[in-house]
Coordinates of N, CA and C in Angstrom, one line a residue:
M1 N 0.8 -1.2 0.0 CA 0.0 0.0 0.0 C 0.9 1.2 0.0
Q2 N 0.5 2.2 -0.8 CA 1.3 3.4 -0.9 C 1.2 4.2 0.4
D3 N 2.3 4.8 0.8 CA 2.4 5.6 2.1 C 1.6 6.9 1.8
A4 N 0.6 7.1 2.7 CA -0.2 8.3 2.5 C 0.3 9.5 3.2
R5 N 1.3 9.3 4.1 CA 1.8 10.4 4.9 C 2.4 11.5 4.1
A6 N 2.0 12.8 4.4 CA 2.6 13.9 3.7 C 3.8 14.4 4.5
P7 N 4.8 14.9 3.9 CA 6.0 15.4 4.6 C 5.6 16.6 5.5
A8 N 6.2 16.7 6.6 CA 5.9 17.8 7.6 C 6.0 19.2 7.0
A9 N 7.0 19.3 6.1 CA 7.2 20.6 5.4 C 6.0 21.0 4.5
S10 N 5.4 20.0 3.9 CA 4.3 20.2 3.0 C 3.0 20.6 3.8
V11 N 2.9 19.9 5.0 CA 1.7 20.2 5.8 C 1.9 21.6 6.4
T12 N 3.1 21.9 6.8 CA 3.3 23.3 7.4 C 3.0 24.4 6.3
A13 N 3.5 24.1 5.1 CA 3.2 25.1 4.0 C 1.7 25.2 3.8
A14 N 1.0 24.1 3.8 CA -0.4 24.2 3.6 C -1.1 25.0 4.7
L15 N -0.7 24.8 5.9 CA -1.3 25.5 7.0 C -1.0 27.0 6.9
H16 N 0.2 27.3 6.5 CA 0.5 28.8 6.4 C -0.3 29.4 5.3
D17 N -0.5 28.6 4.2 CA -1.3 29.2 3.1 C -2.8 29.4 3.5
V18 N -3.4 28.4 4.1 CA -4.8 28.6 4.5 C -5.0 29.6 5.6
A19 N -4.0 29.8 6.5 CA -4.0 30.8 7.5 C -4.2 32.2 6.9
G20 N -3.6 32.4 5.7 CA -3.7 33.6 5.0 C -5.2 34.0 4.5
L21 N -6.1 33.0 4.6 CA -7.5 33.2 4.3 C -8.1 34.0 5.4
G22 N -7.5 34.0 6.6 CA -8.0 34.8 7.7 C -8.9 34.1 8.6
G23 N -9.2 34.8 9.8 CA -10.1 34.3 10.7 C -10.0 32.9 11.2
F24 N -11.1 32.2 11.1 CA -11.1 30.8 11.6 C -10.1 29.8 10.9
F25 N -9.6 30.2 9.7 CA -8.7 29.4 9.0 C -7.3 29.3 9.6
D26 N -7.0 30.2 10.5 CA -5.7 30.3 11.1 C -5.4 29.3 12.2
L27 N -4.8 28.2 11.8 CA -4.4 27.1 12.7 C -2.9 27.2 12.7
R28 N -2.3 27.6 13.9 CA -0.9 27.8 13.9 C -0.1 26.5 13.7
A29 N 1.1 26.7 13.2 CA 1.9 25.5 12.9 C 3.3 25.7 13.6
G30 N 3.7 24.8 14.5 CA 5.0 24.9 15.1 C 5.1 26.1 16.0
G31 N 6.3 26.6 16.2 CA 6.6 27.8 17.0 C 6.9 27.4 18.4
P32 N 7.1 28.5 19.3 CA 7.5 28.3 20.7 C 6.3 27.6 21.4
D33 N 6.6 26.8 22.5 CA 5.6 26.1 23.2 C 4.9 27.0 24.3
D34 N 5.6 28.1 24.7 CA 5.0 29.0 25.7 C 3.7 29.5 25.3
G35 N 2.7 29.5 26.3 CA 1.4 30.1 26.0 C 0.4 29.1 25.4
W36 N 0.8 27.8 25.3 CA -0.1 26.8 24.8 C -0.3 25.6 25.7
H37 N -1.4 24.9 25.6 CA -1.6 23.7 26.4 C -2.4 22.7 25.6
P38 N -2.3 21.4 25.9 CA -3.1 20.4 25.1 C -4.6 20.8 25.2
V39 N -5.2 20.8 24.0 CA -6.6 21.1 24.0 C -7.4 20.1 24.8
A40 N -6.9 18.9 25.0 CA -7.6 17.8 25.8 C -7.8 18.3 27.2
R41 N -6.9 19.1 27.7 CA -7.1 19.7 29.1 C -8.3 20.6 29.1
S42 N -8.5 21.4 28.1 CA -9.7 22.2 28.0 C -11.0 21.4 27.9
Y43 N -10.9 20.3 27.1 CA -12.0 19.5 26.9 C -12.5 18.9 28.3
A44 N -11.5 18.5 29.1 CA -11.8 17.8 30.3 C -12.5 18.8 31.3
T45 N -12.3 20.1 31.2 CA -12.9 21.1 32.0 C -14.1 21.7 31.3
G46 N -14.5 21.2 30.2 CA -15.7 21.7 29.5 C -15.6 23.1 29.0
F47 N -14.4 23.5 28.6 CA -14.2 24.9 28.1 C -14.8 25.9 29.0
T48 N -14.7 25.7 30.3 CA -15.4 26.6 31.3 C -14.8 28.1 31.2
D49 N -13.5 28.2 30.8 CA -13.0 29.6 30.7 C -13.6 30.3 29.5
L50 N -13.7 29.6 28.4 CA -14.3 30.2 27.2 C -15.7 30.5 27.3
A51 N -16.5 29.6 28.0 CA -17.9 29.8 28.3 C -18.1 31.1 29.2
A52 N -17.2 31.2 30.1 CA -17.3 32.4 31.0 C -17.0 33.6 30.3
A53 N -16.0 33.6 29.3 CA -15.7 34.7 28.5 C -16.9 35.1 27.6
V54 N -17.6 34.1 27.1 CA -18.8 34.4 26.3 C -19.8 35.1 27.2
A55 N -20.0 34.6 28.4 CA -21.0 35.2 29.3 C -20.7 36.7 29.6
R56 N -19.4 37.0 29.8 CA -19.0 38.4 30.0 C -19.2 39.2 28.8
L57 N -18.9 38.7 27.6 CA -18.9 39.5 26.4 C -20.4 39.8 26.0
H58 N -21.2 38.7 26.1 CA -22.6 38.9 25.6 C -23.6 39.1 26.8
R59 N -23.2 39.1 28.0 CA -24.0 39.4 29.2 C -25.2 38.4 29.2
T60 N -24.8 37.1 29.0 CA -25.8 36.1 29.0 C -26.1 35.6 30.4
T61 N -27.2 35.0 30.7 CA -27.6 34.5 32.0 C -27.9 33.0 31.9
E62 N -27.8 32.4 30.8 CA -28.0 31.0 30.6 C -26.7 30.2 30.3
P63 N -26.2 29.4 31.2 CA -25.0 28.7 30.9 C -25.0 27.9 29.6
R64 N -26.1 27.3 29.2 CA -26.1 26.5 28.0 C -25.9 27.4 26.8
V65 N -26.3 28.6 26.8 CA -26.0 29.5 25.7 C -24.5 29.8 25.6
D66 N -23.9 30.0 26.7 CA -22.4 30.3 26.7 C -21.7 29.1 26.2
V67 N -22.1 27.9 26.6 CA -21.4 26.6 26.2 C -21.6 26.4 24.7
S68 N -22.8 26.6 24.2 CA -23.1 26.4 22.8 C -22.3 27.4 21.9
I69 N -22.2 28.6 22.3 CA -21.5 29.6 21.5 C -20.0 29.3 21.5
A70 N -19.5 28.9 22.7 CA -18.1 28.5 22.7 C -17.8 27.3 21.9
Q71 N -18.7 26.3 21.9 CA -18.5 25.1 21.1 C -18.6 25.4 19.6
L72 N -19.5 26.3 19.3 CA -19.6 26.6 17.8 C -18.4 27.3 17.3
G73 N -17.8 28.2 18.1 CA -16.6 28.9 17.7 C -15.4 27.9 17.5
H74 N -15.4 26.9 18.5 CA -14.3 25.9 18.4 C -14.5 25.0 17.1
A75 N -15.7 24.6 16.9 CA -16.0 23.8 15.7 C -15.6 24.6 14.4
A76 N -15.8 25.9 14.4 CA -15.4 26.7 13.2 C -13.9 26.7 13.1
R77 N -13.2 26.7 14.2 CA -11.7 26.7 14.1 C -11.1 25.4 13.8
L78 N -11.9 24.3 13.9 CA -11.5 23.0 13.5 C -11.8 22.8 12.0
W79 N -13.1 23.0 11.7 CA -13.5 22.7 10.3 C -12.8 23.6 9.2
S80 N -12.6 24.9 9.5 CA -12.1 25.8 8.5 C -10.7 25.4 8.0
P81 N -9.7 25.2 8.8 CA -8.4 24.8 8.2 C -8.4 23.4 7.7
V82 N -9.1 22.5 8.3 CA -9.2 21.1 7.9 C -9.8 21.0 6.5
L83 N -10.9 21.7 6.3 CA -11.5 21.7 5.0 C -10.7 22.4 3.9
A84 N -10.1 23.5 4.3 CA -9.3 24.2 3.3 C -8.0 23.5 2.9
C85 N -7.4 22.8 3.9 CA -6.2 22.0 3.5 C -6.5 20.9 2.6
A86 N -7.7 20.3 2.8 CA -8.1 19.1 2.0 C -8.4 19.6 0.6
V87 N -9.1 20.7 0.5 CA -9.6 21.1 -0.9 C -8.5 21.8 -1.6
L88 N -7.7 22.7 -1.0 CA -6.7 23.5 -1.7 C -5.4 22.7 -1.8
H89 N -5.0 21.8 -0.9 CA -3.7 21.2 -0.9 C -3.8 19.7 -1.0
G90 N -5.0 19.1 -0.9 CA -5.1 17.6 -0.9 C -4.5 17.0 0.3
I91 N -4.5 17.6 1.4 CA -3.9 17.1 2.6 C -5.0 17.0 3.7
V92 N -5.1 15.8 4.3 CA -6.0 15.6 5.5 C -5.2 15.8 6.7
L93 N -5.4 16.8 7.5 CA -4.6 17.1 8.7 C -4.8 16.0 9.7
D94 N -3.7 15.8 10.5 CA -3.8 15.0 11.7 C -3.9 15.9 12.9
L95 N -5.0 15.9 13.6 CA -5.2 16.8 14.7 C -4.7 16.3 16.0
E96 N -4.1 15.1 16.0 CA -3.5 14.6 17.3 C -2.5 15.6 17.8
G97 N -2.5 15.8 19.1 CA -1.5 16.8 19.7 C -2.0 18.2 19.6
L98 N -3.2 18.5 19.1 CA -3.7 19.8 19.0 C -3.6 20.6 20.3
Q99 N -3.2 21.8 20.3 CA -3.1 22.7 21.5 C -4.0 23.9 21.3
R100 N -4.3 24.5 22.5 CA -5.1 25.7 22.6 C -4.4 26.8 23.3
A101 N -4.5 28.0 22.9 CA -3.9 29.1 23.6 C -4.3 29.2 25.0
D102 N -3.4 29.6 25.9 CA -3.8 29.7 27.3 C -4.7 30.9 27.5
D103 N -4.7 31.9 26.6 CA -5.5 33.1 26.9 C -6.6 33.3 25.9
G104 N -7.0 32.2 25.2 CA -8.1 32.4 24.2 C -8.3 31.1 23.4
P105 N -9.1 31.3 22.3 CA -9.6 30.1 21.6 C -8.7 29.7 20.4
A106 N -7.6 30.4 20.2 CA -6.7 30.0 19.1 C -6.1 28.6 19.2
L107 N -5.9 28.0 18.1 CA -5.4 26.6 18.1 C -4.0 26.5 17.4
R108 N -3.3 25.4 17.7 CA -2.0 25.2 17.2 C -1.6 23.7 17.1
L109 N -0.9 23.4 16.1 CA -0.3 22.0 15.9 C 1.2 22.2 16.1
P110 N 1.7 21.7 17.2 CA 3.1 21.9 17.5 C 4.0 21.1 16.5
R111 N 3.5 20.0 16.0 CA 4.2 19.1 15.0 C 3.2 18.8 13.9
P112 N 3.1 19.6 12.9 CA 2.1 19.4 11.8 C 2.3 18.1 11.1
A113 N 1.2 17.4 10.9 CA 1.3 16.1 10.2 C 0.0 15.9 9.5
G114 N 0.0 15.1 8.4 CA -1.2 14.9 7.7 C -1.0 13.8 6.6
R115 N -2.0 13.5 5.9 CA -2.0 12.5 4.9 C -2.5 13.0 3.6
Y116 N -2.0 12.5 2.4 CA -2.5 12.9 1.1 C -3.9 12.3 0.9
A117 N -4.9 13.2 0.6 CA -6.3 12.8 0.5 C -6.5 11.7 -0.6
D118 N -5.7 11.8 -1.7 CA -5.9 10.9 -2.9 C -5.3 9.6 -2.6
R119 N -4.6 9.4 -1.5 CA -4.0 8.1 -1.2 C -4.7 7.3 -0.1
L120 N -5.8 7.9 0.3 CA -6.7 7.3 1.4 C -7.6 6.3 0.7
D121 N -7.7 5.1 1.2 CA -8.6 4.1 0.5 C -10.0 4.5 0.5
D122 N -10.5 5.2 1.5 CA -11.9 5.5 1.6 C -12.2 7.0 1.2
G123 N -11.2 7.7 0.7 CA -11.3 9.1 0.3 C -11.2 10.0 1.6
P124 N -11.3 11.3 1.4 CA -11.0 12.2 2.5 C -12.2 12.5 3.4
A125 N -13.4 12.3 3.0 CA -14.6 12.7 3.8 C -14.6 12.0 5.2
R126 N -14.5 10.7 5.2 CA -14.5 10.0 6.4 C -13.4 10.4 7.4
A127 N -12.2 10.5 6.8 CA -11.0 10.9 7.6 C -11.2 12.3 8.2
L128 N -11.7 13.3 7.4 CA -12.0 14.6 7.9 C -13.0 14.6 9.0
Y129 N -14.1 13.8 8.8 CA -15.1 13.7 9.8 C -14.6 13.2 11.1
E130 N -13.8 12.1 11.0 CA -13.3 11.5 12.2 C -12.4 12.4 13.0
Q131 N -11.6 13.2 12.3 CA -10.7 14.1 12.9 C -11.4 15.2 13.7
V132 N -12.4 15.8 13.1 CA -13.1 16.9 13.7 C -14.1 16.4 14.8
T133 N -14.8 15.4 14.4 CA -15.8 14.9 15.3 C -15.2 14.3 16.6
G134 N -14.0 13.7 16.4 CA -13.3 13.2 17.6 C -13.1 14.3 18.6
H135 N -12.7 15.4 18.2 CA -12.4 16.5 19.1 C -13.7 17.1 19.7
L136 N -14.7 17.2 18.8 CA -16.0 17.8 19.4 C -16.7 16.8 20.3
S137 N -16.5 15.5 20.1 CA -17.0 14.5 21.0 C -16.3 14.6 22.4
A138 N -15.0 14.8 22.3 CA -14.3 14.9 23.6 C -14.7 16.2 24.4
L139 N -14.9 17.2 23.6 CA -15.4 18.5 24.3 C -16.8 18.2 24.9
A140 N -17.7 17.6 24.2 CA -19.1 17.3 24.6 C -19.0 16.5 25.9
E141 N -18.1 15.5 26.0 CA -18.1 14.7 27.2 C -17.6 15.4 28.4
G142 N -16.9 16.5 28.2 CA -16.4 17.3 29.4 C -17.3 18.4 29.8
L143 N -18.4 18.7 29.1 CA -19.2 19.8 29.4 C -19.8 19.7 30.8
R144 N -19.8 20.8 31.5 CA -20.4 20.8 32.8 C -21.9 21.2 32.8
V145 N -22.4 21.6 31.6 CA -23.7 22.1 31.4 C -24.4 21.2 30.4
K146 N -25.6 20.8 30.7 CA -26.4 20.0 29.8 C -26.8 20.7 28.5
V147 N -26.4 20.3 27.4 CA -26.8 20.8 26.1 C -27.2 19.7 25.2
A148 N -28.3 19.9 24.5 CA -28.8 18.8 23.6 C -27.8 18.3 22.6
P149 N -27.5 17.0 22.5 CA -26.5 16.5 21.6 C -26.7 17.0 20.1
R150 N -28.0 17.0 19.7 CA -28.2 17.4 18.3 C -28.1 18.9 18.1
L151 N -28.2 19.7 19.1 CA -27.8 21.1 19.0 C -26.3 21.2 18.7
L152 N -25.5 20.5 19.5 CA -24.1 20.5 19.2 C -23.7 20.0 17.9
D153 N -24.4 18.9 17.4 CA -24.2 18.4 16.1 C -24.5 19.5 15.0
G154 N -25.6 20.2 15.3 CA -26.0 21.3 14.4 C -25.0 22.4 14.3
N155 N -24.4 22.7 15.5 CA -23.3 23.7 15.5 C -22.1 23.2 14.6
S156 N -21.8 21.9 14.7 CA -20.7 21.4 13.9 C -21.0 21.5 12.4
A157 N -22.2 21.2 12.1 CA -22.6 21.3 10.6 C -22.6 22.7 10.2
S158 N -23.1 23.6 11.1 CA -23.1 25.1 10.7 C -21.7 25.6 10.5
A159 N -20.8 25.1 11.4 CA -19.4 25.6 11.3 C -18.8 25.0 10.0
L160 N -19.1 23.8 9.6 CA -18.6 23.2 8.4 C -19.1 24.0 7.2
A161 N -20.4 24.2 7.1 CA -21.1 25.0 6.0 C -20.5 26.4 5.9
G162 N -20.3 27.0 7.1 CA -19.8 28.4 7.1 C -18.4 28.4 6.5
A163 N -17.6 27.4 6.9 CA -16.2 27.3 6.3 C -16.3 27.1 4.8
A164 N -17.2 26.3 4.3 CA -17.3 26.0 2.9 C -17.7 27.3 2.2
H165 N -18.7 28.0 2.7 CA -19.2 29.2 2.1 C -18.0 30.3 2.0
A166 N -17.3 30.4 3.1 CA -16.2 31.4 3.1 C -15.1 31.0 2.2
L167 N -14.8 29.7 2.1 CA -13.7 29.3 1.2 C -14.1 29.5 -0.2
L168 N -15.4 29.2 -0.6 CA -15.9 29.4 -1.9 C -15.8 30.8 -2.3
A169 N -16.1 31.7 -1.4 CA -16.1 33.2 -1.7 C -14.6 33.6 -2.0
L170 N -13.7 33.0 -1.3 CA -12.3 33.4 -1.4 C -11.6 32.7 -2.6
R171 N -12.0 31.5 -2.8 CA -11.3 30.7 -3.9 C -12.4 30.0 -4.8
P172 N -13.1 30.8 -5.6 CA -14.2 30.3 -6.4 C -13.9 29.2 -7.4
A173 N -12.6 29.1 -7.7 CA -12.2 28.0 -8.7 C -12.4 26.6 -8.1
V174 N -12.5 26.5 -6.8 CA -12.6 25.1 -6.2 C -14.0 24.7 -6.0
R175 N -15.0 25.4 -6.6 CA -16.4 25.2 -6.3 C -16.8 23.7 -6.5
G176 N -16.3 23.0 -7.5 CA -16.7 21.6 -7.8 C -16.3 20.7 -6.6
P177 N -15.0 20.6 -6.4 CA -14.5 19.7 -5.3 C -15.0 20.1 -3.9
L178 N -15.1 21.4 -3.7 CA -15.5 21.9 -2.4 C -17.0 21.5 -2.2
T179 N -17.8 21.7 -3.2 CA -19.2 21.4 -3.0 C -19.4 19.9 -2.8
A180 N -18.7 19.1 -3.6 CA -18.8 17.6 -3.5 C -18.4 17.2 -2.1
L181 N -17.3 17.7 -1.6 CA -16.8 17.2 -0.3 C -17.7 17.7 0.9
T182 N -18.2 18.9 0.8 CA -19.0 19.4 1.8 C -20.4 18.7 1.9
T183 N -20.9 18.4 0.7 CA -22.1 17.6 0.6 C -22.0 16.2 1.2
E184 N -20.9 15.6 0.9 CA -20.6 14.2 1.5 C -20.4 14.3 3.0
L185 N -19.7 15.3 3.5 CA -19.5 15.4 4.9 C -20.9 15.6 5.6
L186 N -21.7 16.4 5.1 CA -23.0 16.7 5.7 C -24.0 15.5 5.7
D187 N -23.6 14.5 5.0 CA -24.3 13.3 5.0 C -23.6 12.1 5.7
T188 N -22.6 12.5 6.5 CA -21.8 11.5 7.2 C -22.1 11.5 8.7
G189 N -22.3 10.4 9.3 CA -22.4 10.2 10.7 C -23.3 11.1 11.4
R190 N -22.8 11.8 12.4 CA -23.7 12.7 13.3 C -24.1 13.9 12.5
L191 N -23.4 14.3 11.4 CA -23.8 15.4 10.7 C -25.1 15.2 9.8
A192 N -25.4 13.9 9.5 CA -26.5 13.6 8.7 C -27.8 14.1 9.4
G193 N -28.6 14.8 8.6 CA -29.9 15.2 9.2 C -29.9 16.5 10.0
T194 N -28.7 17.2 10.0 CA -28.6 18.4 10.8 C -29.0 19.6 10.0
G195 N -29.2 19.5 8.7 CA -29.6 20.6 7.8 C -29.3 20.3 6.4
V196 N -29.5 21.3 5.5 CA -29.3 21.1 4.1 C -28.7 22.3 3.5
L197 N -27.9 22.1 2.4 CA -27.4 23.2 1.6 C -28.5 23.7 0.8
T198 N -28.7 25.1 0.7 CA -29.8 25.6 0.0 C -29.5 26.4 -1.3
G199 N -28.3 26.5 -1.7 CA -28.0 27.2 -2.9 C -26.6 27.0 -3.4
P200 N -26.3 27.5 -4.6 CA -24.9 27.3 -5.2 C -23.8 28.0 -4.4
D201 N -24.1 28.9 -3.6 CA -23.1 29.6 -2.8 C -22.8 28.9 -1.5
L202 N -23.4 27.6 -1.4 CA -23.2 26.8 -0.2 C -23.9 27.4 1.1
A203 N -24.9 28.2 0.9 CA -25.7 28.6 2.0 C -26.3 27.3 2.6
F204 N -26.6 27.4 3.9 CA -27.0 26.3 4.7 C -28.2 26.6 5.6
R205 N -29.2 25.7 5.8 CA -30.2 25.9 6.7 C -30.2 24.7 7.7
R206 N -29.9 25.0 8.9 CA -29.9 23.9 9.9 C -31.3 23.7 10.5
V207 N -31.5 22.5 11.1 CA -32.8 22.3 11.7 C -32.8 22.7 13.2
S208 N -31.7 23.0 13.8 CA -31.6 23.4 15.2 C -31.2 24.8 15.3
C209 N -30.8 25.2 16.5 CA -30.4 26.6 16.8 C -29.3 26.7 17.8
C210 N -28.4 27.6 17.6 CA -27.2 27.7 18.5 C -27.5 28.4 19.8
L211 N -28.7 29.0 19.8 CA -29.2 29.7 21.0 C -28.6 31.2 21.2
Y212 N -27.9 31.6 20.2 CA -27.4 33.0 20.3 C -28.5 34.0 20.4
Y213 N -29.6 33.8 19.9 CA -30.7 34.7 19.9 C -31.2 35.0 21.4
R214 N -30.8 34.1 22.3 CA -31.2 34.2 23.7 C -30.3 35.2 24.5
A215 N -29.2 35.6 23.9 CA -28.3 36.6 24.5 C -29.0 37.9 24.5
P216 N -28.8 38.8 25.4 CA -29.5 40.1 25.5 C -29.5 40.9 24.1
N217 N -28.4 40.9 23.5 CA -28.3 41.6 22.2 C -28.1 40.6 21.0
G218 N -28.5 39.4 21.2 CA -28.3 38.4 20.2 C -29.4 38.4 19.1
S219 N -29.2 37.5 18.2 CA -30.2 37.4 17.1 C -30.2 36.0 16.5
K220 N -31.1 35.7 15.6 CA -31.1 34.5 14.9 C -30.1 34.6 13.8
C221 N -29.2 33.6 13.7 CA -28.2 33.6 12.6 C -28.8 33.3 11.3
G222 N -28.0 33.5 10.2 CA -28.6 33.3 8.9 C -29.0 31.9 8.5
D223 N -28.4 30.9 9.2 CA -28.8 29.5 8.9 C -29.7 28.9 9.9
C224 N -30.2 29.7 10.8 CA -31.0 29.2 12.0 C -32.2 28.5 11.6
G225 N -32.5 27.4 12.2 CA -33.7 26.6 11.9 C -35.0 27.3 12.4
L226 N -34.8 28.4 13.2 CA -35.9 29.1 13.7 C -36.3 30.4 12.9
A227 N -35.4 30.7 11.9 CA -35.6 31.8 11.1 C -36.8 31.6 10.2
D228 N -37.4 32.7 9.8 CA -38.6 32.6 9.0 C -38.4 32.3 7.5
R229 N -37.2 32.8 7.0 CA -37.0 32.7 5.6 C -35.6 31.9 5.4
P230 N -35.5 31.2 4.2 CA -34.2 30.5 3.9 C -33.1 31.5 3.9
P231 N -31.9 31.2 4.3 CA -30.8 32.1 4.2 C -30.3 32.3 2.8
R232 N -29.8 33.6 2.6 CA -29.2 33.9 1.3 C -27.8 33.6 1.3
R233 N -27.2 33.4 2.5 CA -25.8 33.1 2.6 C -25.5 32.4 3.9
A234 N -24.4 31.8 4.0 CA -24.1 31.2 5.3 C -23.6 32.3 6.3
T235 N -23.7 32.1 7.5 CA -23.3 33.1 8.5 C -22.1 32.6 9.3
R236 N -21.1 33.5 9.4 CA -19.9 33.2 10.2 C -19.9 34.1 11.4
R237 N -20.4 33.7 12.5 CA -20.4 34.6 13.7 C -19.3 34.2 14.7
D238 N -18.3 35.1 14.8 CA -17.3 34.8 15.8 C -17.8 35.3 17.2
T239 N -18.3 34.5 18.0 CA -18.9 35.0 19.2 C -18.0 34.7 20.4
S240 N -16.9 34.1 20.2 CA -16.0 33.8 21.3 C -15.0 35.0 21.5
V241 N -14.3 34.9 22.6 CA -13.4 36.0 22.9 C -12.0 35.7 22.3
R242 N -11.4 36.7 21.7 CA -10.1 36.5 21.1 C -9.0 36.5 22.1

């Protein structure tokens, strides 16, 4: 069997390239260890620090709202670089060893690693799904606040669709493979049944709600299942504290 592993230098170059897309696509590669900790440590404590930061920022009074918003932001920071590296560089990232900033939600891979998508026997979708969902499942297990599992699944799907929409706007030439991969992912495992793509720009309508509208100055997002009309575009709301 052909070795699917990509050289570390190629993975690092891919991460640097997609980080240039901005925002949620910025997954740090290498660098000094100071200021970072294993993200598993944050999962074990249920992201309590980020949930508290959300509460302060949005003046919320419902812990489940804080947790949902923090989880949604984390899902976006996972899906965006993972999807972009797969579509733009043909590399499926290995998120083992992922770290989180001590002072915020930023993520880092101290030793970038990945595999070539076209050398995977089952294609990239299942591998991408397992990488991201593995992290989100670990986070869900550590939550100190009860949140409906399908709400969290909907957040993951919303983050994926938002990543796809943003990537399409920035790199329209990849519409074909991006649409195909996103569609397959949304029909995989826990993402199946969470919502549907509604247009060629990869707008998405989820069947659940992230609860942001329950914040004092919150609103229903563009893909919200509670909204009255179908979304014209996907919504990327960074509601966590930088």
